[in-house]
CSV table of C-alpha atoms and ligand atoms in Angstrom, one decimal:
chain,number,residue,atom,x,y,z
A,487,UNK,CA,-42.6,19.2,9.4
A,488,UNK,CA,-42.8,16.3,11.1
A,489,UNK,CA,-45.7,13.8,11.0
A,490,UNK,CA,-47.2,15.3,14.1
A,491,UNK,CA,-46.8,18.8,13.0
A,492,UNK,CA,-48.2,17.9,9.9
A,493,UNK,CA,-51.3,16.5,11.2
A,494,UNK,CA,-51.9,19.4,14.4
A,495,UNK,CA,-51.7,21.9,11.2
A,496,UNK,CA,-54.1,20.0,9.3
A,497,UNK,CA,-56.7,19.3,12.3
A,498,UNK,CA,-56.7,22.9,12.4
A,499,UNK,CA,-57.3,23.6,8.8
A,500,UNK,CA,-59.8,20.8,8.3
A,501,UNK,CA,-62.1,21.8,11.5
A,502,UNK,CA,-65.1,23.5,9.5
A,503,UNK,CA,-65.2,20.1,7.1
A,504,UNK,CA,-65.7,18.0,10.1
A,505,UNK,CA,-69.0,16.1,9.4
A,506,UNK,CA,-69.7,15.1,12.8
A,507,UNK,CA,-70.1,18.6,14.4
A,508,UNK,CA,-68.5,18.7,17.6
A,509,UNK,CA,-66.4,15.6,17.4
A,510,UNK,CA,-62.7,16.9,16.4
A,511,UNK,CA,-59.3,16.2,17.8
A,512,UNK,CA,-57.9,19.2,19.0
A,513,UNK,CA,-54.5,17.2,19.8
A,514,UNK,CA,-52.5,15.2,17.5
A,515,UNK,CA,-52.9,11.8,17.5
A,516,UNK,CA,-49.8,11.0,19.9
A,517,UNK,CA,-47.8,7.6,19.6
A,518,UNK,CA,-48.4,4.6,21.6
A,519,UNK,CA,-46.1,1.7,22.4
A,520,UNK,CA,-47.0,-0.9,20.4
A,521,UNK,CA,-46.6,0.4,17.1
A,522,UNK,CA,-46.0,-2.0,14.1
A,523,UNK,CA,-45.4,-1.1,10.4
A,524,UNK,CA,-43.1,-1.7,7.4
A,525,UNK,CA,-41.2,0.5,4.8
A,526,UNK,CA,-39.6,-0.2,1.3
A,527,UNK,CA,-38.8,2.3,-1.4
A,528,UNK,CA,-41.2,4.9,-1.6
A,529,UNK,CA,-43.5,3.9,0.7
A,530,UNK,CA,-43.9,3.3,4.7
A,531,UNK,CA,-46.6,1.8,7.0
A,532,UNK,CA,-46.7,2.8,10.8
A,533,UNK,CA,-49.7,2.7,13.4
A,534,UNK,CA,-47.7,4.8,16.0
A,535,UNK,CA,-51.2,6.9,16.6
A,536,UNK,CA,-54.3,6.0,18.8
A,537,UNK,CA,-56.3,3.0,17.6
A,538,UNK,CA,-53.3,2.2,14.9
A,539,UNK,CA,-53.4,-1.4,14.6
A,540,UNK,CA,-51.9,-4.2,12.0
A,541,UNK,CA,-50.5,-7.5,12.8
A,542,UNK,CA,-47.6,-7.3,9.7
A,543,UNK,CA,-47.3,-5.8,6.6
A,544,UNK,CA,-44.7,-5.6,3.6
A,545,UNK,CA,-44.3,-3.0,0.9
A,546,UNK,CA,-44.3,-5.2,-2.4
A,547,UNK,CA,-43.8,-1.9,-4.6
A,548,UNK,CA,-43.8,2.0,-4.1
A,549,UNK,CA,-47.4,1.7,-5.0
A,550,UNK,CA,-48.5,-1.7,-3.2
A,551,UNK,CA,-48.7,-3.2,0.1
A,552,UNK,CA,-50.2,-6.0,1.8
A,553,UNK,CA,-51.4,-5.7,5.5
A,554,UNK,CA,-52.4,-8.9,7.7
A,555,UNK,CA,-55.1,-7.9,10.3
A,556,UNK,CA,-55.1,-10.2,13.5
A,557,UNK,CA,-56.9,-9.9,16.5
A,558,UNK,CA,-55.4,-8.9,19.8
A,559,UNK,CA,-55.8,-12.2,21.5
A,560,UNK,CA,-56.4,-16.0,20.3
A,561,UNK,CA,-59.8,-17.0,18.7
A,562,UNK,CA,-62.9,-17.1,19.6
A,563,UNK,CA,-63.5,-13.4,19.5
A,564,UNK,CA,-66.4,-11.7,18.3
A,565,UNK,CA,-65.8,-10.9,14.3
A,566,UNK,CA,-65.0,-7.0,14.4
A,567,UNK,CA,-61.7,-6.8,12.7
A,568,UNK,CA,-60.2,-3.5,13.6
A,569,UNK,CA,-57.3,-2.2,11.5
A,570,UNK,CA,-55.8,1.6,11.2
A,571,UNK,CA,-52.5,2.5,9.8
A,572,UNK,CA,-51.0,5.4,8.2
A,573,UNK,CA,-49.4,5.4,4.5
A,574,UNK,CA,-46.6,7.7,3.8
A,575,UNK,CA,-45.8,7.6,0.4
A,576,UNK,CA,-42.7,9.3,-1.7
A,577,UNK,CA,-44.9,10.6,-4.3
A,578,UNK,CA,-48.7,11.1,-5.5
A,579,UNK,CA,-50.5,8.5,-7.2
A,580,UNK,CA,-52.9,5.0,-6.7
A,581,UNK,CA,-51.5,2.8,-3.9
A,582,UNK,CA,-52.9,-0.6,-4.0
A,583,UNK,CA,-53.4,-2.3,-0.3
A,584,UNK,CA,-54.3,-6.1,0.3
A,585,UNK,CA,-56.0,-6.5,3.6
A,586,UNK,CA,-55.9,-10.1,4.8
A,587,UNK,CA,-57.3,-11.2,7.7
A,588,UNK,CA,-56.1,-14.0,10.1
A,589,UNK,CA,-59.6,-14.7,11.4
A,590,UNK,CA,-62.9,-13.6,10.5
A,591,UNK,CA,-62.5,-12.1,7.1
A,592,UNK,CA,-63.3,-8.8,6.0
A,593,UNK,CA,-66.2,-6.6,8.0
A,594,UNK,CA,-65.7,-2.5,7.9
A,595,UNK,CA,-65.5,-0.8,4.6
A,596,UNK,CA,-62.3,0.9,4.4
A,597,UNK,CA,-62.2,4.6,5.0
A,598,UNK,CA,-59.2,7.2,4.5
A,599,UNK,CA,-58.5,10.5,5.5
A,600,UNK,CA,-55.5,13.1,5.4
A,601,UNK,CA,-56.3,14.7,8.9
A,602,UNK,CA,-58.3,12.0,11.2
A,603,UNK,CA,-61.5,14.2,11.1
A,604,UNK,CA,-62.4,14.4,7.0
A,605,UNK,CA,-63.2,10.5,6.1
A,606,UNK,CA,-63.4,9.4,2.4
A,607,UNK,CA,-64.4,5.9,1.5
A,608,UNK,CA,-62.1,4.0,-1.2
A,609,UNK,CA,-62.9,1.0,-4.0
A,610,UNK,CA,-62.7,-2.2,-2.5
A,611,UNK,CA,-63.1,-5.7,-3.6
A,612,UNK,CA,-62.9,-9.0,-2.0
A,613,UNK,CA,-60.0,-11.2,-2.9
A,614,UNK,CA,-59.5,-15.0,-2.4
A,615,UNK,CA,-57.1,-16.4,0.1
A,616,UNK,CA,-54.6,-17.4,-2.2
A,617,UNK,CA,-54.3,-13.8,-3.2
A,618,UNK,CA,-53.6,-12.8,0.3
A,619,UNK,CA,-52.2,-14.1,3.9
A,620,UNK,CA,-54.6,-15.3,6.1
A,621,UNK,CA,-57.7,-16.3,5.5
A,622,UNK,CA,-59.0,-14.0,2.6
A,623,UNK,CA,-59.5,-10.4,2.4
A,624,UNK,CA,-60.0,-7.2,0.6
A,625,UNK,CA,-58.0,-5.1,-1.9
A,626,UNK,CA,-58.5,-1.8,-1.8
A,627,UNK,CA,-57.1,1.4,-3.8
A,628,UNK,CA,-56.5,4.6,-2.8
A,629,UNK,CA,-55.6,8.0,-4.6
A,630,UNK,CA,-53.0,9.4,-2.8
A,631,UNK,CA,-52.0,13.0,-3.4
A,632,UNK,CA,-48.5,12.5,-1.7
A,633,UNK,CA,-49.2,13.4,1.8
A,634,UNK,CA,-49.5,10.8,4.7
A,635,UNK,CA,-52.9,9.7,5.2
A,636,UNK,CA,-54.6,7.3,7.3
A,637,UNK,CA,-56.5,4.3,6.3
A,638,UNK,CA,-59.2,2.8,9.2
A,639,UNK,CA,-62.1,0.4,9.6
A,640,UNK,CA,-64.3,3.6,10.7
A,641,UNK,CA,-63.7,7.1,11.7
A,642,UNK,CA,-60.4,7.5,14.3
A,643,UNK,CA,-62.6,8.4,17.5
A,644,UNK,CA,-60.1,8.1,20.4
A,645,UNK,CA,-59.8,9.2,24.1
A,646,UNK,CA,-58.8,12.9,22.6
A,647,UNK,CA,-61.7,12.6,20.6
A,648,UNK,CA,-63.6,12.6,23.7
A,649,UNK,CA,-61.5,14.6,25.7
A,650,UNK,CA,-62.5,17.7,23.1
A,651,UNK,CA,-66.2,16.9,22.7
A,652,UNK,CA,-66.3,16.8,26.6
A,653,UNK,CA,-64.3,20.2,26.5
A,654,UNK,CA,-67.3,21.8,24.6
A,655,UNK,CA,-69.9,19.7,27.0
A,656,UNK,CA,-68.9,21.1,29.9
A,657,UNK,CA,-69.6,24.4,29.1
A,658,UNK,CA,-73.1,23.7,28.4
A,659,UNK,CA,-75.6,24.6,31.8
A,660,UNK,CA,-76.4,21.8,34.3
A,661,UNK,CA,-73.2,19.8,33.3
A,662,UNK,CA,-70.6,18.8,35.5
A,663,UNK,CA,-67.5,16.7,34.4
A,664,UNK,CA,-65.8,14.5,36.5
A,665,UNK,CA,-63.5,11.1,36.3
A,666,UNK,CA,-65.1,8.0,37.2
A,667,UNK,CA,-61.7,6.0,37.7
A,668,UNK,CA,-59.2,4.4,36.0
A,669,UNK,CA,-58.8,1.8,33.2
A,670,UNK,CA,-56.6,-1.3,33.8
A,671,UNK,CA,-53.7,1.0,32.0
A,672,UNK,CA,-54.4,3.8,34.3
A,673,UNK,CA,-56.5,5.9,31.9
A,674,UNK,CA,-58.7,7.8,33.0
A,675,UNK,CA,-62.5,6.9,32.4
A,676,UNK,CA,-64.4,10.1,32.3
A,677,UNK,CA,-67.9,10.9,32.7
A,678,UNK,CA,-70.4,14.2,33.0
A,679,UNK,CA,-73.2,14.2,34.9
A,680,UNK,CA,-76.3,16.3,33.2
A,681,UNK,CA,-79.3,17.8,35.2
A,682,UNK,CA,-80.4,18.6,38.7
A,683,UNK,CA,-77.6,17.1,40.7
A,684,UNK,CA,-80.1,17.0,43.4
A,685,UNK,CA,-82.6,14.9,41.2
A,686,UNK,CA,-83.9,11.9,42.6
A,687,UNK,CA,-84.1,10.2,39.6
A,688,UNK,CA,-81.2,9.3,37.6
A,689,UNK,CA,-80.8,8.0,34.2
A,690,UNK,CA,-77.2,6.3,33.1
A,691,UNK,CA,-75.8,6.0,29.6
A,692,UNK,CA,-72.4,4.3,28.5
A,693,UNK,CA,-70.4,3.9,25.4
A,694,UNK,CA,-67.6,2.2,23.6
A,695,UNK,CA,-67.5,-1.3,25.7
A,696,UNK,CA,-66.5,-2.6,22.1
A,697,UNK,CA,-63.5,-0.5,20.6
A,698,UNK,CA,-64.1,-0.8,16.9
A,699,UNK,CA,-68.2,0.1,17.4
A,700,UNK,CA,-67.4,3.8,16.3
A,701,UNK,CA,-71.1,4.1,14.8
A,702,UNK,CA,-72.5,3.7,18.2
A,703,UNK,CA,-70.4,6.4,19.7
A,704,UNK,CA,-71.7,8.9,16.7
A,705,UNK,CA,-75.2,8.3,18.1
A,706,UNK,CA,-74.2,8.7,21.5
A,707,UNK,CA,-72.7,12.4,20.7
A,708,UNK,CA,-75.7,13.9,19.5
A,709,UNK,CA,-78.1,11.7,22.1
A,710,UNK,CA,-75.8,13.5,25.2
A,711,UNK,CA,-76.1,16.9,22.9
A,712,UNK,CA,-79.9,16.8,22.7
A,713,UNK,CA,-80.3,16.7,26.6
A,714,UNK,CA,-77.9,19.7,26.3
A,715,UNK,CA,-80.7,21.6,24.4
A,716,UNK,CA,-82.3,25.1,25.7
A,717,UNK,CA,-85.9,23.6,24.1
A,718,UNK,CA,-88.5,22.9,26.3
A,719,UNK,CA,-88.5,19.7,26.8
A,720,UNK,CA,-84.6,19.5,27.7
A,721,UNK,CA,-84.9,22.0,30.1
A,722,UNK,CA,-87.7,20.4,31.8
A,723,UNK,CA,-86.0,17.1,31.8
A,724,UNK,CA,-82.9,18.4,33.4
A,725,UNK,CA,-84.9,20.0,36.1
A,726,UNK,CA,-86.5,16.6,36.6
A,727,UNK,CA,-83.5,14.1,36.3
A,728,UNK,CA,-80.0,13.9,36.3
A,729,UNK,CA,-78.3,11.6,33.6
A,730,UNK,CA,-74.7,10.2,34.3
A,731,UNK,CA,-73.2,9.3,30.7
A,732,UNK,CA,-69.7,7.5,30.8
A,733,UNK,CA,-69.3,7.8,26.8
A,734,UNK,CA,-65.9,5.6,26.7
A,735,UNK,CA,-65.5,2.9,28.9
A,736,UNK,CA,-62.9,0.8,27.5
A,737,UNK,CA,-59.8,3.6,26.5
A,738,UNK,CA,-57.2,0.9,26.6
A,739,UNK,CA,-59.1,-1.2,23.6
A,740,UNK,CA,-59.8,1.7,21.5
A,741,UNK,CA,-56.0,3.2,21.9
A,742,UNK,CA,-54.6,-0.4,21.0
A,743,UNK,CA,-57.1,-0.8,18.3
A,744,UNK,CA,-58.3,-4.0,19.6
A,745,UNK,CA,-61.2,-5.9,18.0
A,746,UNK,CA,-63.5,-6.6,20.9
A,747,UNK,CA,-61.4,-6.6,24.2
A,748,UNK,CA,-59.9,-4.5,27.1
A,749,UNK,CA,-56.4,-5.1,27.8
A,750,UNK,CA,-57.7,-8.1,30.4
A,751,UNK,CA,-58.3,-10.2,27.5
A,752,UNK,CA,-62.1,-10.2,28.6
A,753,UNK,CA,-65.3,-8.9,26.5
A,754,UNK,CA,-66.2,-5.8,28.8
A,755,UNK,CA,-69.8,-6.4,27.6
A,756,UNK,CA,-69.7,-10.1,29.0
A,757,UNK,CA,-68.1,-9.1,32.2
A,758,UNK,CA,-71.4,-7.6,34.0
A,759,UNK,CA,-72.1,-10.4,36.9
A,760,UNK,CA,-68.5,-11.6,36.9
A,761,UNK,CA,-67.2,-8.2,37.0
A,762,UNK,CA,-63.7,-9.0,36.6
A,763,UNK,CA,-62.1,-6.0,34.9
A,764,UNK,CA,-62.0,-2.7,36.5
A,765,UNK,CA,-64.0,-0.9,33.9
A,766,UNK,CA,-67.1,-2.9,34.4
A,767,UNK,CA,-66.3,-2.9,38.3
A,768,UNK,CA,-66.5,1.2,37.8
A,769,UNK,CA,-69.9,0.8,36.4
A,770,UNK,CA,-71.1,-1.5,38.7
A,771,UNK,CA,-70.0,0.3,41.5
A,772,UNK,CA,-72.1,3.8,40.0
A,773,UNK,CA,-75.2,2.0,39.8
A,774,UNK,CA,-74.9,0.2,43.3
A,775,UNK,CA,-74.4,3.6,44.5
A,776,UNK,CA,-77.4,5.1,43.0
A,777,UNK,CA,-79.3,2.3,44.4
A,778,UNK,CA,-77.7,2.5,47.9
A,779,UNK,CA,-78.6,6.2,48.3
A,780,UNK,CA,-82.4,6.9,49.7
A,781,UNK,CA,-82.3,10.4,47.7
A,782,UNK,CA,-81.7,8.4,44.5
A,783,UNK,CA,-83.3,6.0,42.0
A,784,UNK,CA,-82.1,4.7,39.0
A,785,UNK,CA,-84.7,5.0,36.1
A,786,UNK,CA,-83.2,4.0,32.6
A,787,UNK,CA,-80.0,2.3,31.3
A,788,UNK,CA,-78.9,2.6,27.9
A,789,UNK,CA,-75.7,1.1,26.5
A,790,UNK,CA,-74.3,2.5,22.8
A,791,UNK,CA,-72.9,-0.3,20.5
A,792,UNK,CA,-72.8,-1.0,16.6
A,793,UNK,CA,-73.7,-4.2,14.7
A,794,UNK,CA,-74.4,-4.7,11.0
A,795,UNK,CA,-77.5,-2.9,10.9
A,796,UNK,CA,-79.2,-0.5,13.3
A,797,UNK,CA,-81.3,-2.1,16.1
A,798,UNK,CA,-82.4,-1.8,19.5
A,799,UNK,CA,-82.0,-4.7,21.9
A,800,UNK,CA,-85.0,-4.0,24.4
A,801,UNK,CA,-85.9,-6.5,27.4
A,802,UNK,CA,-88.9,-8.7,26.2
A,803,UNK,CA,-92.5,-7.9,27.0
A,804,UNK,CA,-92.5,-10.6,30.3
A,805,UNK,CA,-90.0,-8.8,31.9
A,806,UNK,CA,-91.8,-6.1,34.0
A,807,UNK,CA,-89.9,-2.4,34.5
A,808,UNK,CA,-90.4,0.4,36.6
A,809,UNK,CA,-91.7,2.4,34.8
A,810,UNK,CA,-93.9,-0.2,33.6
A,811,UNK,CA,-94.2,-0.8,29.7
A,812,UNK,CA,-91.5,2.1,29.4
A,813,UNK,CA,-89.8,0.7,26.1
A,814,UNK,CA,-93.0,0.5,24.2
A,815,UNK,CA,-93.7,4.3,24.6
A,816,UNK,CA,-90.2,5.2,24.4
A,817,UNK,CA,-89.6,3.3,21.2
A,818,UNK,CA,-93.2,4.4,19.3
A,819,UNK,CA,-92.4,8.0,20.3
A,820,UNK,CA,-88.8,7.3,18.5
A,821,UNK,CA,-90.5,5.6,15.5
A,822,UNK,CA,-93.1,8.6,15.2
A,823,UNK,CA,-90.1,11.2,14.8
A,824,UNK,CA,-88.2,9.2,12.0
A,825,UNK,CA,-90.9,9.0,9.5
A,826,UNK,CA,-89.7,6.7,6.7
A,827,UNK,CA,-87.1,4.8,8.8
A,828,UNK,CA,-88.1,1.4,10.0
A,829,UNK,CA,-87.1,0.9,13.9
A,830,UNK,CA,-85.9,-2.3,14.2
A,831,UNK,CA,-86.4,-3.8,17.8
A,832,UNK,CA,-85.0,-7.0,19.2
A,833,UNK,CA,-86.5,-8.3,22.7
A,834,UNK,CA,-84.4,-10.5,24.6
A,835,UNK,CA,-81.4,-10.5,22.6
A,836,UNK,CA,-78.8,-12.5,24.5
A,837,UNK,CA,-80.5,-12.7,27.8
A,838,UNK,CA,-78.5,-15.7,29.0
A,839,UNK,CA,-75.4,-13.7,28.8
A,840,UNK,CA,-73.6,-11.2,31.3
A,841,UNK,CA,-74.5,-8.3,29.2
A,842,UNK,CA,-74.9,-5.0,30.8
A,843,UNK,CA,-78.7,-4.5,29.6
A,844,UNK,CA,-79.5,-8.2,31.5
A,845,UNK,CA,-77.4,-7.3,34.4
A,846,UNK,CA,-78.8,-3.7,35.1
A,847,UNK,CA,-82.4,-5.1,34.8
A,848,UNK,CA,-81.9,-8.2,37.2
A,849,UNK,CA,-80.3,-5.9,39.4
A,850,UNK,CA,-82.3,-2.9,39.5
A,851,UNK,CA,-85.3,-3.8,37.5
A,852,UNK,CA,-85.5,-0.7,35.4
A,853,UNK,CA,-85.8,-0.6,31.6
A,854,UNK,CA,-82.5,-1.4,29.9
A,855,UNK,CA,-81.8,-1.1,26.4
A,856,UNK,CA,-78.6,-2.1,24.0
A,857,UNK,CA,-78.9,0.9,21.0
A,858,UNK,CA,-77.2,-0.5,18.3
A,859,UNK,CA,-76.1,1.7,15.1
A,860,UNK,CA,-75.2,-0.3,11.7
A,861,UNK,CA,-71.5,-0.2,10.7
A,862,UNK,CA,-72.1,1.9,7.7
A,863,UNK,CA,-75.3,3.7,8.4
A,864,UNK,CA,-75.0,7.0,6.7
A,865,UNK,CA,-73.3,9.4,9.3
A,866,UNK,CA,-76.1,12.1,8.8
A,867,UNK,CA,-78.6,9.6,9.7
A,868,UNK,CA,-76.9,8.6,12.5
A,869,UNK,CA,-77.0,11.9,13.8
A,870,UNK,CA,-80.7,12.0,13.2
A,871,UNK,CA,-81.2,8.5,15.0
A,872,UNK,CA,-79.1,9.7,18.1
A,873,UNK,CA,-81.2,12.8,18.4
A,874,UNK,CA,-84.5,11.2,18.1
A,875,UNK,CA,-83.7,8.6,20.6
A,876,UNK,CA,-82.8,11.3,22.9
A,877,UNK,CA,-85.9,13.4,22.2
A,878,UNK,CA,-88.2,10.4,22.3
A,879,UNK,CA,-86.7,9.4,25.8
A,880,UNK,CA,-87.3,12.6,27.5
A,881,UNK,CA,-90.7,13.4,26.1
A,882,UNK,CA,-91.8,9.8,27.4
A,883,UNK,CA,-89.8,9.9,30.8
A,884,UNK,CA,-91.3,13.5,31.5
A,885,UNK,CA,-94.7,11.5,31.4
A,886,UNK,CA,-93.7,8.9,33.9
A,887,UNK,CA,-95.1,9.3,37.2
A,888,UNK,CA,-92.6,11.2,39.5
A,889,UNK,CA,-90.6,8.6,41.8
B,1590,LIG,ZN1,-71.0,-3.9,20.9
């Protein structure tokens, strides 16, 4: 059986073990055109799947390989060193992998998976620059049962994952799926409209501007699912509002396994203002169209990301919004749903940068937030956080006066 056949079968078998619920790639991880890899006696390494990325590698023995990880273009680049590769061993046993970095150094705790769905953590320790190519790195050990396995910085959440999720989302009541437009490389950027399509009040959500920020996606999925619930709050919310959600704004960067950028060498969340990239222009046009429609009014904008800890970048108290003071009521309700969890809020983060939160506020005067999940936040907790953020958002938005 070739790898793709193996993977397709494994995905079917592993469906029920999927810890993220509805996130399940139903199609094999197809090959891509910029694959790298290496092989030696008893072991080979490749990146021929979406999100696969390494700079170079060398199989030293059948149970030992060194992998060099580099950004997609020249520094300076935000330090989000993504890697994802597949190991194909000839037999079962312990495999030692030295990860070296050309810049930044190690950030994401390595994970491995046989099926691309269920992920396990590995033993890892930092190693000095003298022991590895690049500026230093991490030595990891995986216990292989002899099957090919994926090693990655985070779970592999790629366009096929979103497609499978959107397939389930679009079957729910009050949902219309549509294509917002195309990325620089021509990939469809998918969106869903949830709620009353005639509603005046519109809420816009966006995700995955930054390819490695998988935990933000793991929060956006339950957030959107909560909007689709059949509880009283969700039904009332969908009757009064419409929500446009764009869960994967940077499919090119995700497929190529970029640290930060799209294929235009640009950080998409530093392009809200210049709008040099097709992906950010699609968001600008979506928002401007809402604003230009006398029958519609933008009410809230949330952008999902990941960083080293859970936090919410908000506007400052001095930045008056319509609805007035919304962030305080929303986030107080959010905290109330999460007893024992410390809700961290950082007002005014990066106010001088052309980021989505600042641009949307400056242009439309509505509440905006960058919702950040920690890289290694417990995955079950992430689901709780995404759910609570949506519940509190809906409840507090329903209390605002009708526009
Ligand atoms: Zn980000």
